[in-house]
PDB file of C-alpha atoms in Angstrom:
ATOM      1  CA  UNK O 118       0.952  14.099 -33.246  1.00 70.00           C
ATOM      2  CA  UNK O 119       0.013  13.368 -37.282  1.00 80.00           C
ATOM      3  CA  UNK O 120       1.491  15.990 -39.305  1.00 91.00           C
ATOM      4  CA  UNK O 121      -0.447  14.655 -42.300  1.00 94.00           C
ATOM      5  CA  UNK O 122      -4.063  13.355 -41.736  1.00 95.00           C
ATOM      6  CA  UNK O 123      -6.673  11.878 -43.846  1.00 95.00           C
ATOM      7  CA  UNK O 124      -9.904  11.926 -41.984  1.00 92.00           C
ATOM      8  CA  UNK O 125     -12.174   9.916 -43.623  1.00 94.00           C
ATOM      9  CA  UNK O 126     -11.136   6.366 -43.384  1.00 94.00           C
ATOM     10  CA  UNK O 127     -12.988   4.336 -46.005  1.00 96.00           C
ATOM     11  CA  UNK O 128     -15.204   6.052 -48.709  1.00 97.00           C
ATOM     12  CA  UNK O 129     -17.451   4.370 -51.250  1.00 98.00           C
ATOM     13  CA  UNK O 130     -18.577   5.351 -54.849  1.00 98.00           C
ATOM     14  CA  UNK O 131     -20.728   4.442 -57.807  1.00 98.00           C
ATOM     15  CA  UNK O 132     -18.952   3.577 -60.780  1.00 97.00           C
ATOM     16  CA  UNK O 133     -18.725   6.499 -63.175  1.00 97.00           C
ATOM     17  CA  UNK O 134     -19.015   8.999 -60.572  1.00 98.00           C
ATOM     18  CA  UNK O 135     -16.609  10.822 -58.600  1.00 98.00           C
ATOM     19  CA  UNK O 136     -14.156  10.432 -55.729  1.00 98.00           C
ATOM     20  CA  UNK O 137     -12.631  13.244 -53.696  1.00 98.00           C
ATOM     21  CA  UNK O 138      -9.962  11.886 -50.511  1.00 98.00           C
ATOM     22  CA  UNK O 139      -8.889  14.448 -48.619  1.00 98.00           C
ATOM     23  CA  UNK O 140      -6.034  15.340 -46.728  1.00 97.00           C
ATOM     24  CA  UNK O 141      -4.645  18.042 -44.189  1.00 97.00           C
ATOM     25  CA  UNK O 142      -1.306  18.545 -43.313  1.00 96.00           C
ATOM     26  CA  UNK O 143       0.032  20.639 -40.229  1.00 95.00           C
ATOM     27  CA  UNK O 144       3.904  21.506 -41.188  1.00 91.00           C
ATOM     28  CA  UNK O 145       4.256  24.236 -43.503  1.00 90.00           C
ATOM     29  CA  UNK O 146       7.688  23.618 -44.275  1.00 88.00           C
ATOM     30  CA  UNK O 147       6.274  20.452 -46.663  1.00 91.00           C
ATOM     31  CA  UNK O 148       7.117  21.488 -49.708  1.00 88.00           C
ATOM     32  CA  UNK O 149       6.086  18.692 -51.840  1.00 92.00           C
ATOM     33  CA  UNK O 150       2.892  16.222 -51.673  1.00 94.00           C
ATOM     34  CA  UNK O 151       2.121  12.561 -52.946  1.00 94.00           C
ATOM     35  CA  UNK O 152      -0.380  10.224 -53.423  1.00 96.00           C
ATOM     36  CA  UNK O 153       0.155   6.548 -53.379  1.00 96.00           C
ATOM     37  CA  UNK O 154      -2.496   3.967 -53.910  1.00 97.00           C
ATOM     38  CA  UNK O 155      -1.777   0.674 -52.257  1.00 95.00           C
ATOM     39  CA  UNK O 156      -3.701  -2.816 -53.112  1.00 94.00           C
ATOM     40  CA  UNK O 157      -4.286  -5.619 -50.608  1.00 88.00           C
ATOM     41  CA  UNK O 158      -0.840  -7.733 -50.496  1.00 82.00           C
ATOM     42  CA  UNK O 159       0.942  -5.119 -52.575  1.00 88.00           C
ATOM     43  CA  UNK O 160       3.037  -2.385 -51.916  1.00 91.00           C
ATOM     44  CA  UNK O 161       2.050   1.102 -52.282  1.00 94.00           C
ATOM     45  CA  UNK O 162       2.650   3.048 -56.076  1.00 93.00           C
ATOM     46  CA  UNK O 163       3.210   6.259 -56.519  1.00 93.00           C
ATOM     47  CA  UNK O 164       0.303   7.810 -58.244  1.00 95.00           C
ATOM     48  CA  UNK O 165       0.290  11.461 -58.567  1.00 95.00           C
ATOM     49  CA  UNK O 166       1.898  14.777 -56.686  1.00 94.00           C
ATOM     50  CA  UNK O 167       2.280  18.571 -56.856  1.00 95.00           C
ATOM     51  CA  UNK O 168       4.601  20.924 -55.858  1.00 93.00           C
ATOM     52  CA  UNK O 169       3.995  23.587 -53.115  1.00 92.00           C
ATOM     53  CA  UNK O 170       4.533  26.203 -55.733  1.00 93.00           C
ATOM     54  CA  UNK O 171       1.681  25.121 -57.526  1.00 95.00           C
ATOM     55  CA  UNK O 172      -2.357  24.645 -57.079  1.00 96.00           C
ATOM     56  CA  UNK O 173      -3.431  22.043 -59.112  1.00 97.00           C
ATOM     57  CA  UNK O 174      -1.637  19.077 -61.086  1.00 97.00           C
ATOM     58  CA  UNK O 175      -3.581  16.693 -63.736  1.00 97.00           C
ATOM     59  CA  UNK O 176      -2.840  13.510 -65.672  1.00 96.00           C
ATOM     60  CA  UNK O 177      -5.464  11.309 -67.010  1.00 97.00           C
ATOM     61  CA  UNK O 178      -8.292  10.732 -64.536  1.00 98.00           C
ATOM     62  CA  UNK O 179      -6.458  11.940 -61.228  1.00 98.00           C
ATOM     63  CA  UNK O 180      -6.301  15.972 -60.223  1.00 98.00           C
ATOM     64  CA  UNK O 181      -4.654  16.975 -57.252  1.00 98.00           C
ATOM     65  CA  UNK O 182      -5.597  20.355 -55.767  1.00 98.00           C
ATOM     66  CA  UNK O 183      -3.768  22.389 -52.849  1.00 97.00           C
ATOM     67  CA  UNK O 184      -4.885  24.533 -51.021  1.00 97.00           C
ATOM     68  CA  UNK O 185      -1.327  25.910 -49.355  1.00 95.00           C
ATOM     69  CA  UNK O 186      -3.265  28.678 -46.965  1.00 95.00           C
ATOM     70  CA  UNK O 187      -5.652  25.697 -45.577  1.00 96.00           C
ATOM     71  CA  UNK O 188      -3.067  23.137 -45.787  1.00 96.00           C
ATOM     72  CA  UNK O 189      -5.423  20.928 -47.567  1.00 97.00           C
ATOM     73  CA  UNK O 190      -5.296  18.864 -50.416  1.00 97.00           C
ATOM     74  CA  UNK O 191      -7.460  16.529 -52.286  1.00 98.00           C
ATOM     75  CA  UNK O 192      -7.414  14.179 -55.227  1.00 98.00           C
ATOM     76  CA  UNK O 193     -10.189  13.867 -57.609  1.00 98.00           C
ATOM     77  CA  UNK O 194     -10.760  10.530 -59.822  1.00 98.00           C
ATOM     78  CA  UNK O 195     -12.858  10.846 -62.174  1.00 97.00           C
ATOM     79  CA  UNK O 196     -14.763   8.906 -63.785  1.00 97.00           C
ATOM     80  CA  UNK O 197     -13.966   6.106 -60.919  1.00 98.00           C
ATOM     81  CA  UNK O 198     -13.820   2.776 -61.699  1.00 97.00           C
ATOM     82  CA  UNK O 199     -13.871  -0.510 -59.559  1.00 97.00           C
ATOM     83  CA  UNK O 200      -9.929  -1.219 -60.339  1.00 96.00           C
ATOM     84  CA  UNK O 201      -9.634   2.479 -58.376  1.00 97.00           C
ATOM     85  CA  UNK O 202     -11.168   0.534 -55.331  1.00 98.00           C
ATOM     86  CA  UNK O 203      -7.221   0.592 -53.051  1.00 97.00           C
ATOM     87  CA  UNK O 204      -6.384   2.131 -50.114  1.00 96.00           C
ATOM     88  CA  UNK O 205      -4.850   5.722 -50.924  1.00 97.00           C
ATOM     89  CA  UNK O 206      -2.576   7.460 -49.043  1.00 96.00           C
ATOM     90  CA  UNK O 207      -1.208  11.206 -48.791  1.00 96.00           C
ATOM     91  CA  UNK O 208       2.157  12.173 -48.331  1.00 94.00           C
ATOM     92  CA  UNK O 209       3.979  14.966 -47.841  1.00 93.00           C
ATOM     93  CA  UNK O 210       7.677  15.866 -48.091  1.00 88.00           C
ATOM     94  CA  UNK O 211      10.097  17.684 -46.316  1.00 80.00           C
ATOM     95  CA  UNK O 212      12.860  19.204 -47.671  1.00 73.00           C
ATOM     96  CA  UNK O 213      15.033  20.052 -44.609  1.00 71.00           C
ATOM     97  CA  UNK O 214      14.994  16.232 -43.732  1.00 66.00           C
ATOM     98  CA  UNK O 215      14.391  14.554 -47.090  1.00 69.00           C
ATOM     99  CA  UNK O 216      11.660  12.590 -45.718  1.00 78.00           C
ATOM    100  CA  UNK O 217       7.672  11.603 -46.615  1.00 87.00           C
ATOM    101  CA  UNK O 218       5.495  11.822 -43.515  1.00 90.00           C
ATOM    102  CA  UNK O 219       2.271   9.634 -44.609  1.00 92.00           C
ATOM    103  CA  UNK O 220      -1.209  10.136 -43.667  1.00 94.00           C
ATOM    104  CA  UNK O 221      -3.459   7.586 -42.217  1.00 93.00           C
ATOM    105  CA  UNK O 222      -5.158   5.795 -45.466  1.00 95.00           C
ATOM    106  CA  UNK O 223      -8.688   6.586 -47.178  1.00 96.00           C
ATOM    107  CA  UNK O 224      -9.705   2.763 -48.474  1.00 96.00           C
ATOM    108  CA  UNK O 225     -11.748   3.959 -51.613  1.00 98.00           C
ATOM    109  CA  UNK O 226     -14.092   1.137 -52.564  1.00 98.00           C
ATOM    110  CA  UNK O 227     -15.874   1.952 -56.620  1.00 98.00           C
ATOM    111  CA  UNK O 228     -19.196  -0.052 -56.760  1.00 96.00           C
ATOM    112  CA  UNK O 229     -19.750  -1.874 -60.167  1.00 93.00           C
TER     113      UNK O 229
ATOM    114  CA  UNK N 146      11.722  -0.304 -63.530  1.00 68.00           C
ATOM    115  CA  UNK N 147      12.877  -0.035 -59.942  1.00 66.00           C
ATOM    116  CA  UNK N 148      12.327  -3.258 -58.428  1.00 89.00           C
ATOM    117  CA  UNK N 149      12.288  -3.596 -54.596  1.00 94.00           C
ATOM    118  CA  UNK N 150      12.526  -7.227 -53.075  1.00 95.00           C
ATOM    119  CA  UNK N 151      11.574  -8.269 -49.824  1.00 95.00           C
ATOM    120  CA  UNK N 152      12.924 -11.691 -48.568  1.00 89.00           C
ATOM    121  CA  UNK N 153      10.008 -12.813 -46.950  1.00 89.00           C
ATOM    122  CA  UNK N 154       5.883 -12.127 -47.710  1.00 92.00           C
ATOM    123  CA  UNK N 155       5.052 -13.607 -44.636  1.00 95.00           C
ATOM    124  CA  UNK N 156       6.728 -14.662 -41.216  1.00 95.00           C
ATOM    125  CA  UNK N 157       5.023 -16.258 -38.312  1.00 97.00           C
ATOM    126  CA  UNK N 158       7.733 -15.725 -34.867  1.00 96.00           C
ATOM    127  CA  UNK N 159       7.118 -16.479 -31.194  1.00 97.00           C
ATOM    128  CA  UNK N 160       7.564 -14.034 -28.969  1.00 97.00           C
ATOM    129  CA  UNK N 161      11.654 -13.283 -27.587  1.00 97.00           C
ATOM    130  CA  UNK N 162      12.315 -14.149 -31.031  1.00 97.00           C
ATOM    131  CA  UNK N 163      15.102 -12.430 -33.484  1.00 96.00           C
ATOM    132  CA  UNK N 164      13.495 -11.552 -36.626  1.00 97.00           C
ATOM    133  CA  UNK N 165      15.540 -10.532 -39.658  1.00 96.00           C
ATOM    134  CA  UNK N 166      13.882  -8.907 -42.881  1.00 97.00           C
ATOM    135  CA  UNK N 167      15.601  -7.960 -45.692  1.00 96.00           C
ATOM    136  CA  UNK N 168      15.571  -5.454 -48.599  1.00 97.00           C
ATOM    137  CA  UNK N 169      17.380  -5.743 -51.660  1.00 97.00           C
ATOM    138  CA  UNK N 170      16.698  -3.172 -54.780  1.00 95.00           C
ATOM    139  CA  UNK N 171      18.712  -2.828 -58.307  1.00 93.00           C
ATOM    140  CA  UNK N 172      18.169   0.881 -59.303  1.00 84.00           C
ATOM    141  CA  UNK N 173      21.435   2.430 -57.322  1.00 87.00           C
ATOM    142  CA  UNK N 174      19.137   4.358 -54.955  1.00 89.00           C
ATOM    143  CA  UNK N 175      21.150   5.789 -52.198  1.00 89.00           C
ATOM    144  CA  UNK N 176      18.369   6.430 -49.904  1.00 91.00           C
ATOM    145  CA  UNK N 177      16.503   3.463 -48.241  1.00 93.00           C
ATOM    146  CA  UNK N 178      13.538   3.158 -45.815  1.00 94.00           C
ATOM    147  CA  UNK N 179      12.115   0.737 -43.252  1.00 96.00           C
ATOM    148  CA  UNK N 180       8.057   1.466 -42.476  1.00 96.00           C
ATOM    149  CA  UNK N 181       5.407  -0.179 -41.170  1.00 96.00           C
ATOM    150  CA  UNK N 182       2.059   0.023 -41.860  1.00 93.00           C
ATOM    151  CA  UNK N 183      -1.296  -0.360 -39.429  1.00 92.00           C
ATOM    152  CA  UNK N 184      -4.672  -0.013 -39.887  1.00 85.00           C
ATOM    153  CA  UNK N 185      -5.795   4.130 -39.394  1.00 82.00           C
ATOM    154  CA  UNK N 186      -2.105   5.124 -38.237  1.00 87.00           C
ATOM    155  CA  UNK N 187      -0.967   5.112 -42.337  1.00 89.00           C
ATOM    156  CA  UNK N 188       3.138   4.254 -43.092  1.00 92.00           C
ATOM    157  CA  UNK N 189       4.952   5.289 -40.171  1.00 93.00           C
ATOM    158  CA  UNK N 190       9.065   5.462 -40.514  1.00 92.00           C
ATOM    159  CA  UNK N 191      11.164   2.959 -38.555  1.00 96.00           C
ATOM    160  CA  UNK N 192      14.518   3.748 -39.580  1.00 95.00           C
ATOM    161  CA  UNK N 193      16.441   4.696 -43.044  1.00 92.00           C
ATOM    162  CA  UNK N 194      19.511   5.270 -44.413  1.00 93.00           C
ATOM    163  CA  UNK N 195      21.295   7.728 -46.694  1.00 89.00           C
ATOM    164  CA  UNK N 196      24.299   5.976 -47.470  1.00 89.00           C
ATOM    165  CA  UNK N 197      26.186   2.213 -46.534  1.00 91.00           C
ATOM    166  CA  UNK N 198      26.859   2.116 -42.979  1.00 88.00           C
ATOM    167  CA  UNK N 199      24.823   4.967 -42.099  1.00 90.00           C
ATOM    168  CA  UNK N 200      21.485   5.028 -41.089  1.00 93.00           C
ATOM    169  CA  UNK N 201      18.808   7.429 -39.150  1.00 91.00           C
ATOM    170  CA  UNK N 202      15.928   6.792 -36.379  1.00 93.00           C
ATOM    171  CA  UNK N 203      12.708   7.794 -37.841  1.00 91.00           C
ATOM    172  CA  UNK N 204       9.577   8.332 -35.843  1.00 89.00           C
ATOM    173  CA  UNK N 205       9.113   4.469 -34.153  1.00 94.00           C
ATOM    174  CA  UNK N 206      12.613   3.075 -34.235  1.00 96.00           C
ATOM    175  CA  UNK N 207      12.353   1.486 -30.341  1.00 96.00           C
ATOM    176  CA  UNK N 208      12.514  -2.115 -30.515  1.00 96.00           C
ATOM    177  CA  UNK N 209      14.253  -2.208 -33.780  1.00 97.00           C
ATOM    178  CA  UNK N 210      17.926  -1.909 -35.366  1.00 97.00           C
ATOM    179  CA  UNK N 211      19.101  -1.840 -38.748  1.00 97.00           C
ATOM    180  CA  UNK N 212      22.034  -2.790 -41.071  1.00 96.00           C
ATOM    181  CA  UNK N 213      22.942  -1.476 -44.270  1.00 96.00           C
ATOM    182  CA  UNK N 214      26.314  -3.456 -45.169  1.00 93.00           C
ATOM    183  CA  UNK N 215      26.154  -2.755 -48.894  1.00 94.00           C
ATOM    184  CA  UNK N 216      24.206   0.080 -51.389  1.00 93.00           C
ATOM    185  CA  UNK N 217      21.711  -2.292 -52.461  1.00 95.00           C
ATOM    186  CA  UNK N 218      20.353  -4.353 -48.838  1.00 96.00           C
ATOM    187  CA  UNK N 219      18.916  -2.953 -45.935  1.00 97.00           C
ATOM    188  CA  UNK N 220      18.006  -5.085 -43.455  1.00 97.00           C
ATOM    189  CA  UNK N 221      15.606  -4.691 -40.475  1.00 97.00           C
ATOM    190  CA  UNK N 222      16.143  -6.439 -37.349  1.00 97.00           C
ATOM    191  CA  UNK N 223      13.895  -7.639 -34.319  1.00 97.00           C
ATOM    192  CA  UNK N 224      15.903  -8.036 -31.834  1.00 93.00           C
ATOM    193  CA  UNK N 225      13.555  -9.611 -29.897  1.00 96.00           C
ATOM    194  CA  UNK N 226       9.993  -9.515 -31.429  1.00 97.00           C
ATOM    195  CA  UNK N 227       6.416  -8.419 -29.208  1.00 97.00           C
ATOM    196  CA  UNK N 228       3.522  -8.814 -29.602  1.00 97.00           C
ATOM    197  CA  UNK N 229       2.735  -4.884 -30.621  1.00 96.00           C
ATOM    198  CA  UNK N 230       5.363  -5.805 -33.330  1.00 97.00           C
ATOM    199  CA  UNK N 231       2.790  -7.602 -35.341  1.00 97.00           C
ATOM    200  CA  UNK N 232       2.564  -5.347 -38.316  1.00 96.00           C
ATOM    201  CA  UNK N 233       2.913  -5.000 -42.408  1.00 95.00           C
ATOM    202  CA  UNK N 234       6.304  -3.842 -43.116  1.00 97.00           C
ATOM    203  CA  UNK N 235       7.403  -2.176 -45.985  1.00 96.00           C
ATOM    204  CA  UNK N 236      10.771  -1.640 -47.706  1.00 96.00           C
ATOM    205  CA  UNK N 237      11.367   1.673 -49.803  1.00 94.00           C
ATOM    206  CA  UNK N 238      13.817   3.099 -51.874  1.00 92.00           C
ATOM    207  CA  UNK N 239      14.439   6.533 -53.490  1.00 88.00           C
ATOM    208  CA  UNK N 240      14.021   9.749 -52.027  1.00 71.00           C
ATOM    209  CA  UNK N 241      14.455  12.223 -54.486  1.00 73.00           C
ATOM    210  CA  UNK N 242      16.002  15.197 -53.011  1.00 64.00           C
ATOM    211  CA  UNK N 243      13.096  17.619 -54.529  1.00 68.00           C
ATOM    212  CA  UNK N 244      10.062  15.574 -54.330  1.00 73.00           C
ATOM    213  CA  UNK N 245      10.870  12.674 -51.828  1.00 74.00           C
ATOM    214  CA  UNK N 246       9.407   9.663 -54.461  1.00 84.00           C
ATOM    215  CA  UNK N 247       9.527   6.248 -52.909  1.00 89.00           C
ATOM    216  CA  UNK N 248      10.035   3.133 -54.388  1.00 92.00           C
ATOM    217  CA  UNK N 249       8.016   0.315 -52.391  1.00 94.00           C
ATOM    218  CA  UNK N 250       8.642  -3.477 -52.210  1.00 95.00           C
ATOM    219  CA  UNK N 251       5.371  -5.844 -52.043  1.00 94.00           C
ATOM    220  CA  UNK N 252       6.281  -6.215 -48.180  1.00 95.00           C
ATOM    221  CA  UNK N 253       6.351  -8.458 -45.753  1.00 95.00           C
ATOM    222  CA  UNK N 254       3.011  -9.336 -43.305  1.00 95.00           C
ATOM    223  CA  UNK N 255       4.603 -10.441 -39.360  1.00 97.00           C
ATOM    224  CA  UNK N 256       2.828 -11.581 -36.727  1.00 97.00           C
ATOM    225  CA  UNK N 257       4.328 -12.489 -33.398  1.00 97.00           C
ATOM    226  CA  UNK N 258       2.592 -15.352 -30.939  1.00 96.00           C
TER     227      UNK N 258
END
């Protein structure tokens, strides 16, 4: 049973516009949740997280909102650009273990 | 930088075979992971390890074993591959104790004939 699921497998966006990839997590004890972006033949980078304690966490282009009483979380690029076209994953951590369960993968493709 | 080499990008193994991959990183880290990764099921965790000579069953660790001789190598063993083994797998170190940040190698792409 995923604890941590990203629905939407692949999404696609015009240049300049917006992405939102969303993920849900079952587990409330995760207290801690990551985003990774991974290119073909690469291994996944850590990108951006946020705490449970807090709602929303910024740097540059990337926001990360969550939404602790859905168990919900998204990340917003914006403006997207075709270098942002990666697979992105969620993950989420748990303190009692000290582990990251990952979600299945949103492949974000930015159209020139 | 934390750097996190994998021996081998890709492997090509028969079936019955042993298959050895190995993990070496140079930041100290004493946490290390073993995942693989397959199209819609995300990372899923083989096996890690918190310190040398110890190591923990994640969530698939059947078909699999692991050795962690010294701080900086983990190894992942096949002891003898499958088919269903055919998979991207992906070293990772780190593992803060607050927010759980990995450091990933470029991995290593194995199929079994």
């Amino acid at each position: 049973d995923q604890q941590v699921k990203q629905n939407s497998p692949s999404l696609s966006v015009q240049e300049g516009r917006i992405s939102i990839l969303n993920c849900d997590y079952t587990n409330s004890m995760f207290d801690y949740f990551l985003w990774y972006k991974k290119y073909p033949a690469e291994g996944p980078t850590f990108l951006i997280s946020i705490s449970s304690i807090k709602d929303k966490n910024e740097d540059g282009r990337f926001t990360v909102f969550l939404n602790k009483s859905a168990k919900h979380l998204s990340l917003h690029i914006v403006p997207s650009q075709p270098g942002d076209s990666a697979v992105y994953f969620c993950a989420a951590h748990n303190n009692a273990g000290n582990m990251l369960t990952f979600g299945g993968g949103t492949r974000l493709m930015v159209k020139p | 930088d934390v750097k996190v080499t994998q021996s081998s990008r890709y492997l090509v193994k028969r079936t019955g075979e042993k298959v050895f991959l190995e993990c070496v990183q140079d930041m100290d880290h004493e946490n290390m992971f073993w995942y693989r990764q397959d199209p819609g099921l995300g990372l899923r965790l083989i096996y890690f390890s918190y310190d040398v000579k110890m190591k923990e069953k994640g969530d698939i660790p059947e078909g699999y074993s692991v050795s962690r001789e010294k701080k900086e190598r983990f190894s992942l063993i096949l002891e003898s591959a499958s088919t269903n083994q055919t998979s991207m797998y992906l070293c990772a170190c780190g593992g803060s104790l607050n927010t759980g940040e990995l450091f990933f190698g470029e991995g290593s792409r194995l199929t079994v004939l």
